[in-house]
CSV table of C-alpha atoms in Angstrom, one decimal:
chain,number,residue,atom,x,y,z
A,1,UNK,CA,0.0,0.0,0.0
A,2,UNK,CA,1.1,3.6,-0.7
A,3,UNK,CA,-0.4,4.8,2.6
A,4,UNK,CA,1.7,3.9,5.7
A,5,UNK,CA,0.2,1.5,8.3
A,6,UNK,CA,0.7,2.6,12.0
A,7,UNK,CA,0.2,0.6,15.1
A,8,UNK,CA,-0.1,1.6,18.7
A,9,UNK,CA,-0.5,-0.5,21.9
A,10,UNK,CA,-1.9,1.5,24.9
A,11,UNK,CA,-1.1,-0.6,28.0
A,12,UNK,CA,-3.0,0.9,30.9
A,13,UNK,CA,-4.1,-0.1,34.4
A,14,UNK,CA,-7.7,-0.6,33.3
A,15,UNK,CA,-7.4,-1.8,29.7
A,16,UNK,CA,-5.0,-2.7,26.9
A,17,UNK,CA,-5.9,-1.2,23.5
A,18,UNK,CA,-4.2,-2.1,20.3
A,19,UNK,CA,-5.0,0.0,17.2
A,20,UNK,CA,-4.0,-0.5,13.6
A,21,UNK,CA,-4.6,2.4,11.2
A,22,UNK,CA,-3.8,3.5,7.7
A,23,UNK,CA,-2.8,7.1,7.1
A,24,UNK,CA,-4.9,8.6,4.4
A,25,UNK,CA,-4.6,12.1,2.7
A,26,UNK,CA,-3.6,14.9,5.1
A,27,UNK,CA,-2.8,12.8,8.1
A,28,UNK,CA,-6.3,11.3,8.4
A,29,UNK,CA,-6.4,8.0,10.3
A,30,UNK,CA,-8.6,5.2,9.1
A,31,UNK,CA,-8.8,2.6,11.9
A,32,UNK,CA,-8.5,-0.9,10.4
A,33,UNK,CA,-8.1,-3.0,13.6
A,34,UNK,CA,-9.1,-2.6,17.2
A,35,UNK,CA,-8.2,-4.9,20.1
A,36,UNK,CA,-9.6,-3.9,23.5
A,37,UNK,CA,-8.9,-6.2,26.5
A,38,UNK,CA,-9.3,-5.7,30.3
A,39,UNK,CA,-5.9,-5.2,31.9
A,40,UNK,CA,-4.5,-7.9,34.2
A,41,UNK,CA,-1.2,-7.9,36.1
A,42,UNK,CA,-0.8,-4.1,35.8
A,43,UNK,CA,-1.1,-1.8,38.8
A,44,UNK,CA,-0.6,2.0,38.6
A,45,UNK,CA,0.9,1.7,35.2
A,46,UNK,CA,3.5,-0.9,36.2
A,47,UNK,CA,3.7,-4.6,35.5
A,48,UNK,CA,3.2,-6.6,38.8
A,49,UNK,CA,2.3,-10.0,37.3
A,50,UNK,CA,4.3,-10.8,34.1
A,51,UNK,CA,2.2,-13.8,33.0
A,52,UNK,CA,-1.2,-12.1,33.4
A,53,UNK,CA,0.0,-8.9,31.7
A,54,UNK,CA,1.5,-10.9,28.8
A,55,UNK,CA,-1.8,-12.7,28.3
A,56,UNK,CA,-3.9,-9.5,28.3
A,57,UNK,CA,-1.6,-7.8,25.8
A,58,UNK,CA,-1.5,-10.9,23.6
A,59,UNK,CA,-5.3,-11.1,23.5
A,60,UNK,CA,-5.5,-7.4,22.6
A,61,UNK,CA,-2.9,-7.8,19.8
A,62,UNK,CA,-4.7,-10.9,18.4
A,63,UNK,CA,-8.1,-9.0,18.3
A,64,UNK,CA,-6.5,-6.1,16.4
A,65,UNK,CA,-4.8,-8.5,13.9
A,66,UNK,CA,-8.1,-10.4,13.4
A,67,UNK,CA,-10.2,-7.3,12.8
A,68,UNK,CA,-7.6,-5.7,10.5
A,69,UNK,CA,-6.5,-8.8,8.6
A,70,UNK,CA,-2.9,-7.7,9.1
A,71,UNK,CA,0.0,-9.1,10.9
A,72,UNK,CA,1.5,-6.8,13.5
A,73,UNK,CA,5.3,-7.0,13.7
A,74,UNK,CA,6.1,-3.7,15.5
A,75,UNK,CA,4.3,-1.0,17.4
A,76,UNK,CA,4.6,2.1,19.5
A,77,UNK,CA,3.8,1.4,23.2
A,78,UNK,CA,2.5,3.7,25.8
A,79,UNK,CA,4.4,4.2,29.1
A,80,UNK,CA,3.2,5.5,32.5
A,81,UNK,CA,3.8,4.6,36.1
A,82,UNK,CA,5.4,6.3,39.2
A,83,UNK,CA,8.8,5.2,37.9
A,84,UNK,CA,8.8,8.1,35.4
A,85,UNK,CA,11.1,11.0,36.1
A,86,UNK,CA,12.1,14.1,34.1
A,87,UNK,CA,14.5,17.0,34.2
A,88,UNK,CA,15.6,20.0,32.1
A,89,UNK,CA,19.1,20.2,30.7
A,90,UNK,CA,21.2,22.3,28.3
A,91,UNK,CA,23.6,21.3,25.5
A,92,UNK,CA,26.1,23.7,23.8
A,93,UNK,CA,28.2,23.0,20.7
A,94,UNK,CA,30.5,25.1,18.5
A,95,UNK,CA,29.6,25.8,14.9
A,96,UNK,CA,32.6,28.0,13.7
A,97,UNK,CA,30.4,30.5,11.8
A,98,UNK,CA,29.2,28.0,9.2
A,99,UNK,CA,25.7,27.0,8.3
A,100,UNK,CA,24.0,24.9,11.0
A,101,UNK,CA,23.2,21.4,9.9
A,102,UNK,CA,21.1,18.6,11.3
A,103,UNK,CA,24.2,16.9,12.6
A,104,UNK,CA,24.9,20.0,14.7
A,105,UNK,CA,21.4,19.9,16.2
A,106,UNK,CA,22.0,16.2,17.0
A,107,UNK,CA,25.3,17.0,18.7
A,108,UNK,CA,23.7,19.7,20.8
A,109,UNK,CA,21.0,17.3,22.0
A,110,UNK,CA,23.6,14.7,22.8
A,111,UNK,CA,25.4,17.3,24.9
A,112,UNK,CA,22.1,18.0,26.7
A,113,UNK,CA,22.1,14.3,27.6
A,114,UNK,CA,25.7,14.4,28.7
A,115,UNK,CA,24.7,13.8,32.3
A,116,UNK,CA,23.9,10.1,32.0
A,117,UNK,CA,21.1,8.8,34.1
A,118,UNK,CA,21.8,6.2,36.8
A,119,UNK,CA,22.5,2.6,35.5
A,120,UNK,CA,19.0,1.5,36.5
A,121,UNK,CA,17.3,4.2,34.4
A,122,UNK,CA,17.0,4.8,30.7
A,123,UNK,CA,16.1,7.8,28.6
A,124,UNK,CA,12.7,7.6,26.9
A,125,UNK,CA,12.5,11.1,25.4
A,126,UNK,CA,14.7,14.1,24.8
A,127,UNK,CA,12.4,17.0,23.8
A,128,UNK,CA,13.8,20.3,22.8
A,129,UNK,CA,12.4,23.4,24.4
A,130,UNK,CA,14.1,25.9,22.2
A,131,UNK,CA,17.4,26.9,20.6
A,132,UNK,CA,19.7,29.9,20.9
A,133,UNK,CA,22.5,30.9,18.5
A,134,UNK,CA,25.3,33.1,19.8
A,135,UNK,CA,23.0,34.1,22.7
A,136,UNK,CA,20.0,35.0,20.6
A,137,UNK,CA,17.1,33.0,22.1
A,138,UNK,CA,13.7,32.0,20.8
A,139,UNK,CA,14.9,30.2,17.7
A,140,UNK,CA,12.6,27.3,16.8
A,141,UNK,CA,14.5,25.7,13.9
A,142,UNK,CA,18.3,26.5,13.7
A,143,UNK,CA,19.0,24.4,10.6
A,144,UNK,CA,20.2,26.6,7.7
A,145,UNK,CA,21.2,29.6,9.9
A,146,UNK,CA,24.8,30.8,10.4
A,147,UNK,CA,26.4,30.9,13.9
A,148,UNK,CA,29.3,30.2,16.1
A,149,UNK,CA,27.6,28.7,19.2
A,150,UNK,CA,24.4,26.6,19.2
A,151,UNK,CA,22.7,26.0,22.5
A,152,UNK,CA,19.6,23.9,23.1
A,153,UNK,CA,17.3,23.6,26.1
A,154,UNK,CA,15.9,20.0,26.4
A,155,UNK,CA,13.4,18.2,28.6
A,156,UNK,CA,14.7,14.7,29.3
A,157,UNK,CA,12.3,12.0,30.4
A,158,UNK,CA,13.6,8.8,32.0
A,159,UNK,CA,12.1,5.6,33.3
A,160,UNK,CA,13.1,2.6,35.4
A,161,UNK,CA,15.1,0.2,33.2
A,162,UNK,CA,13.5,-2.8,34.9
A,163,UNK,CA,9.9,-1.4,34.3
A,164,UNK,CA,10.7,-0.7,30.7
A,165,UNK,CA,12.2,-4.1,30.1
A,166,UNK,CA,9.3,-5.9,31.7
A,167,UNK,CA,6.9,-4.0,29.5
A,168,UNK,CA,9.0,-4.8,26.4
A,169,UNK,CA,9.1,-8.5,27.4
A,170,UNK,CA,5.3,-8.6,27.6
A,171,UNK,CA,4.9,-7.2,24.1
A,172,UNK,CA,7.7,-9.2,22.5
A,173,UNK,CA,6.0,-12.4,23.8
A,174,UNK,CA,3.5,-11.9,21.0
A,175,UNK,CA,6.3,-11.6,18.4
A,176,UNK,CA,5.8,-7.8,18.2
A,177,UNK,CA,8.7,-5.5,18.5
A,178,UNK,CA,8.6,-2.2,20.3
A,179,UNK,CA,9.6,0.6,17.9
A,180,UNK,CA,9.4,3.2,20.7
A,181,UNK,CA,7.9,3.8,24.1
A,182,UNK,CA,5.8,7.0,24.4
A,183,UNK,CA,4.9,8.7,27.6
A,184,UNK,CA,1.1,8.8,28.1
A,185,UNK,CA,0.4,12.5,28.4
A,186,UNK,CA,2.6,13.2,25.3
A,187,UNK,CA,0.6,10.8,23.3
A,188,UNK,CA,-2.7,12.2,24.6
A,189,UNK,CA,-1.5,15.7,23.8
A,190,UNK,CA,-1.1,14.9,20.2
A,191,UNK,CA,-4.9,14.4,19.8
A,192,UNK,CA,-6.5,16.7,22.3
A,193,UNK,CA,-4.4,19.9,22.1
A,194,UNK,CA,-4.6,22.7,19.5
A,195,UNK,CA,-1.6,24.5,18.2
A,196,UNK,CA,-2.9,27.7,19.7
A,197,UNK,CA,-3.1,26.1,23.2
A,198,UNK,CA,0.4,24.8,22.9
A,199,UNK,CA,1.7,28.2,22.0
A,200,UNK,CA,-0.2,30.1,24.7
A,201,UNK,CA,0.6,27.7,27.5
A,202,UNK,CA,-1.6,24.7,28.6
A,203,UNK,CA,-1.7,21.6,30.8
A,204,UNK,CA,-2.8,18.3,29.4
A,205,UNK,CA,-3.9,15.9,32.1
A,206,UNK,CA,-4.8,12.3,31.3
A,207,UNK,CA,-6.6,10.7,34.3
A,208,UNK,CA,-6.8,7.0,33.9
A,209,UNK,CA,-7.6,4.1,36.2
A,210,UNK,CA,-4.2,3.9,38.0
A,211,UNK,CA,-2.4,7.1,37.2
A,212,UNK,CA,-2.9,10.8,36.5
A,213,UNK,CA,-0.4,11.9,33.8
A,214,UNK,CA,0.4,15.5,33.2
A,215,UNK,CA,2.4,17.5,30.7
A,216,UNK,CA,2.9,21.3,30.5
A,217,UNK,CA,3.2,22.9,27.1
A,218,UNK,CA,4.6,26.5,26.7
A,219,UNK,CA,5.6,28.2,23.4
A,220,UNK,CA,4.7,25.0,21.5
A,221,UNK,CA,7.1,22.8,23.5
A,222,UNK,CA,6.9,20.4,26.5
A,223,UNK,CA,8.3,22.1,29.6
A,224,UNK,CA,7.3,19.7,32.3
A,225,UNK,CA,5.9,16.2,32.8
A,226,UNK,CA,4.8,14.1,35.7
A,227,UNK,CA,3.0,10.8,36.3
A,228,UNK,CA,1.2,10.5,39.6
A,229,UNK,CA,0.1,7.0,40.9
A,230,UNK,CA,-3.5,8.1,41.6
A,231,UNK,CA,-6.6,7.8,39.4
A,232,UNK,CA,-10.1,6.5,38.8
A,233,UNK,CA,-9.5,3.2,40.6
A,234,UNK,CA,-8.9,5.1,43.8
A,235,UNK,CA,-12.4,6.7,43.5
A,236,UNK,CA,-13.9,3.2,42.9
A,237,UNK,CA,-12.0,1.9,46.0
A,238,UNK,CA,-13.4,4.8,48.1
A,239,UNK,CA,-16.9,4.0,47.0
A,240,UNK,CA,-16.5,0.3,47.8
A,241,UNK,CA,-15.2,1.1,51.3
A,242,UNK,CA,-17.6,3.9,52.0
A,243,UNK,CA,-20.7,2.0,50.9
A,244,UNK,CA,-19.8,-1.6,51.7
A,245,UNK,CA,-19.8,-2.7,48.1
A,246,UNK,CA,-17.6,-5.0,46.0
A,247,UNK,CA,-15.2,-3.3,43.6
A,248,UNK,CA,-17.2,-4.4,40.6
A,249,UNK,CA,-20.4,-3.0,42.2
A,250,UNK,CA,-18.6,0.2,43.1
A,251,UNK,CA,-17.4,0.7,39.5
A,252,UNK,CA,-20.9,0.2,38.2
A,253,UNK,CA,-22.4,2.6,40.7
A,254,UNK,CA,-19.7,5.2,39.8
A,255,UNK,CA,-20.5,5.0,36.1
A,256,UNK,CA,-24.3,5.0,36.5
A,257,UNK,CA,-24.9,7.4,39.4
A,258,UNK,CA,-21.5,9.1,40.1
A,259,UNK,CA,-20.9,12.9,40.1
A,260,UNK,CA,-17.8,14.7,41.2
A,261,UNK,CA,-19.6,18.0,42.0
A,262,UNK,CA,-21.9,17.7,45.1
A,263,UNK,CA,-23.9,20.8,44.1
A,264,UNK,CA,-25.0,19.2,40.9
A,265,UNK,CA,-26.9,16.5,42.8
A,266,UNK,CA,-30.4,17.1,44.3
A,267,UNK,CA,-31.1,15.9,47.9
A,268,UNK,CA,-34.0,13.8,46.7
A,269,UNK,CA,-31.9,11.8,44.2
A,270,UNK,CA,-31.6,8.2,45.3
A,271,UNK,CA,-30.7,4.8,43.8
A,272,UNK,CA,-30.8,1.2,45.1
A,273,UNK,CA,-28.0,-1.2,45.6
A,274,UNK,CA,-27.4,-4.4,47.5
A,275,UNK,CA,-24.6,-4.0,50.0
A,276,UNK,CA,-22.4,-6.7,51.7
A,277,UNK,CA,-24.2,-8.7,54.3
A,278,UNK,CA,-27.7,-7.5,53.3
A,279,UNK,CA,-30.4,-9.8,52.0
A,280,UNK,CA,-32.1,-7.1,50.0
A,281,UNK,CA,-31.4,-4.0,48.2
A,282,UNK,CA,-31.3,-0.7,50.1
A,283,UNK,CA,-31.9,2.9,49.0
A,284,UNK,CA,-28.8,5.2,48.9
A,285,UNK,CA,-28.6,9.0,48.5
A,286,UNK,CA,-26.7,10.1,45.3
A,287,UNK,CA,-25.5,13.1,47.4
A,288,UNK,CA,-23.8,10.7,49.7
A,289,UNK,CA,-22.1,9.0,46.8
A,290,UNK,CA,-21.1,12.4,45.3
A,291,UNK,CA,-19.5,13.4,48.6
A,292,UNK,CA,-17.3,10.3,48.6
A,293,UNK,CA,-16.3,10.9,44.9
A,294,UNK,CA,-15.8,14.7,45.5
A,295,UNK,CA,-13.3,14.1,48.3
A,296,UNK,CA,-11.0,12.0,46.1
A,297,UNK,CA,-11.4,14.1,43.0
A,298,UNK,CA,-10.4,17.3,45.0
A,299,UNK,CA,-7.4,15.4,46.3
A,300,UNK,CA,-6.3,14.5,42.8
A,301,UNK,CA,-6.5,18.1,41.6
A,302,UNK,CA,-4.9,19.4,44.7
A,303,UNK,CA,-1.9,17.2,44.0
A,304,UNK,CA,-1.9,18.4,40.4
A,305,UNK,CA,-2.0,22.0,41.5
A,306,UNK,CA,1.0,21.5,43.8
A,307,UNK,CA,2.9,19.9,41.0
A,308,UNK,CA,2.1,22.8,38.6
A,309,UNK,CA,3.3,25.3,41.2
A,310,UNK,CA,6.4,23.2,41.9
A,311,UNK,CA,7.2,23.4,38.2
A,312,UNK,CA,7.2,27.2,38.4
A,313,UNK,CA,5.0,27.6,35.3
A,314,UNK,CA,1.7,28.2,37.1
A,315,UNK,CA,1.5,31.8,35.8
A,316,UNK,CA,2.2,30.8,32.2
A,317,UNK,CA,-1.0,28.8,31.4
A,318,UNK,CA,-3.6,31.1,29.9
A,319,UNK,CA,-5.1,28.2,27.9
A,320,UNK,CA,-5.8,26.4,31.2
A,321,UNK,CA,-6.1,22.6,31.3
A,322,UNK,CA,-7.3,20.0,28.8
A,323,UNK,CA,-8.7,17.0,30.7
A,324,UNK,CA,-8.8,13.6,29.1
A,325,UNK,CA,-8.6,9.9,30.0
A,326,UNK,CA,-11.4,7.6,31.2
A,327,UNK,CA,-12.0,9.3,34.5
A,328,UNK,CA,-12.6,12.7,32.8
A,329,UNK,CA,-16.0,11.2,31.8
A,330,UNK,CA,-17.1,11.5,35.4
A,331,UNK,CA,-20.0,14.1,35.5
A,332,UNK,CA,-19.0,17.3,37.3
A,333,UNK,CA,-15.3,16.8,37.2
A,334,UNK,CA,-14.7,19.7,34.9
A,335,UNK,CA,-16.3,22.1,37.4
A,336,UNK,CA,-14.3,20.7,40.3
A,337,UNK,CA,-11.1,21.0,38.3
A,338,UNK,CA,-11.8,24.6,37.3
A,339,UNK,CA,-12.6,25.6,40.9
A,340,UNK,CA,-9.6,23.9,42.4
A,341,UNK,CA,-7.1,25.1,39.8
A,342,UNK,CA,-8.5,28.5,39.1
A,343,UNK,CA,-7.9,28.2,35.3
A,344,UNK,CA,-10.2,27.3,32.3
A,345,UNK,CA,-10.8,23.6,31.9
A,346,UNK,CA,-12.2,21.6,29.0
A,347,UNK,CA,-12.6,17.9,28.3
A,348,UNK,CA,-11.5,16.5,25.0
A,349,UNK,CA,-11.1,13.2,23.1
A,350,UNK,CA,-10.0,12.0,19.7
A,351,UNK,CA,-11.6,13.5,16.6
A,352,UNK,CA,-11.4,13.2,12.8
A,353,UNK,CA,-11.2,9.4,12.7
A,354,UNK,CA,-12.5,7.1,10.0
A,355,UNK,CA,-13.2,3.3,10.0
A,356,UNK,CA,-13.8,1.3,13.1
A,357,UNK,CA,-14.3,4.2,15.4
A,358,UNK,CA,-17.4,3.2,17.5
A,359,UNK,CA,-15.7,3.6,20.9
A,360,UNK,CA,-12.6,5.6,20.0
A,361,UNK,CA,-14.1,9.1,20.2
A,362,UNK,CA,-14.2,8.8,24.0
A,363,UNK,CA,-11.5,10.6,26.1
A,364,UNK,CA,-10.7,7.1,27.4
A,365,UNK,CA,-8.9,6.4,24.1
A,366,UNK,CA,-6.9,9.6,23.8
A,367,UNK,CA,-3.6,7.9,24.5
A,368,UNK,CA,-4.4,5.0,22.2
A,369,UNK,CA,-5.1,7.3,19.2
A,370,UNK,CA,-2.3,9.6,20.2
A,371,UNK,CA,0.2,6.8,19.7
A,372,UNK,CA,-0.9,6.6,16.0
A,373,UNK,CA,-0.4,10.3,15.6
A,374,UNK,CA,3.0,10.0,17.2
A,375,UNK,CA,3.8,7.3,14.7
A,376,UNK,CA,2.9,9.6,11.8
A,377,UNK,CA,5.4,12.2,13.2
A,378,UNK,CA,8.1,9.5,13.4
A,379,UNK,CA,7.4,8.5,9.8
A,380,UNK,CA,7.8,12.2,8.7
A,381,UNK,CA,11.0,12.6,10.6
A,382,UNK,CA,12.4,9.3,9.3
A,383,UNK,CA,11.7,10.4,5.7
A,384,UNK,CA,13.5,13.7,6.3
A,385,UNK,CA,16.5,12.1,7.9
A,386,UNK,CA,16.7,9.6,5.0
A,387,UNK,CA,16.4,12.3,2.5
A,388,UNK,CA,19.3,14.2,4.1
A,389,UNK,CA,21.5,11.2,4.3
A,390,UNK,CA,21.1,11.2,8.1
A,391,UNK,CA,23.9,13.8,8.5
A,392,UNK,CA,24.3,16.5,5.9
A,393,UNK,CA,21.3,18.3,4.5
A,394,UNK,CA,20.9,19.4,1.0
A,395,UNK,CA,19.1,22.6,1.9
A,396,UNK,CA,17.1,23.3,-1.3
A,397,UNK,CA,15.5,19.8,-1.2
A,398,UNK,CA,14.7,19.5,2.5
A,399,UNK,CA,11.1,19.4,3.7
A,400,UNK,CA,11.4,22.1,6.3
A,401,UNK,CA,7.8,21.7,7.5
A,402,UNK,CA,8.4,18.1,8.4
A,403,UNK,CA,11.6,19.0,10.2
A,404,UNK,CA,9.9,21.8,12.0
A,405,UNK,CA,7.1,19.6,13.1
A,406,UNK,CA,9.5,17.0,14.3
A,407,UNK,CA,11.7,19.3,16.3
A,408,UNK,CA,8.9,21.4,17.7
A,409,UNK,CA,7.0,18.4,19.1
A,410,UNK,CA,9.4,15.7,20.0
A,411,UNK,CA,12.8,14.1,19.8
A,412,UNK,CA,12.7,10.5,20.9
């Protein structure tokens, strides 16, 4: 086929979602295969039972292969968990007054990574935050400019080597190679953020079952990332304990009657449920349920607010927060988030999809679809690098738009 095929495997605490898509026209994705399987052996984004996790991932891949009619040999894989850490770094190289080439940019980024992470950690992403030439800042794409000194500010994201290797082993058990790991909020940001929001300053927050993943974008680049081990499963657990229900009952009650904002629930609203130790169903106030949910949701956004302030960028976010992930579907959560954070908040999910898209427009699949968009960016960047021989660039023939997109968004 002329159109490239892209594959993403989103391995979350709640579900494993494998997507196969064909890129059509102007970066339009036609979903060819979907494999959604409940997660097993995964807690807070980390593998805790290798055999169970391998089986869940294998079933998801098999479903995607069956629905697409294609064999999956490699894929981009999502990454989350409390083992994720990040830091900002600088790299400086000499140019000697000549034209800056791609190889110089690569050398600068390598210098930014000069401080090697500990032996038990590995670098997942090196994302440029901006370049300066001879002290002049604010340069987005230095290739083709003259200068003597090139400096890059980079955001470096690392993960536990053991956690990454366990995840890779689970995927490879299905004879599928991992072409790259992608941090959850960066994948989600590819589908829910607009270019205007990235430029102005925005937070994307993906609240899943086991983790809340956040990335701060300013001037079009990623400036800060964090993964917190708290999410929708904690809300479910609170409901189970507070109302004497099983976890499966609590999850169903949360989806059917839950609300994060107590003021949105009338005092007269009730529902029936059968609690532990009772022979018959009893009537429960929805307001009581909302109060349990509200307490945990407020805690989540209080922790997010502390992290935003700790980053030092809390005054640089006029576009507010874009909320996504399965837990963003909870009624009233946008109101609570806006009140807690004091910034505009909107909820977003994937758009502009073709093919097998029945479930995929939900915010719960932002990371899954985001992996496919990330794969498109990688394909563009690979084409540019091949066209330039990987080192020297023939300036008149280079696709500068593809290079700009690549260096503005990401550098794996």
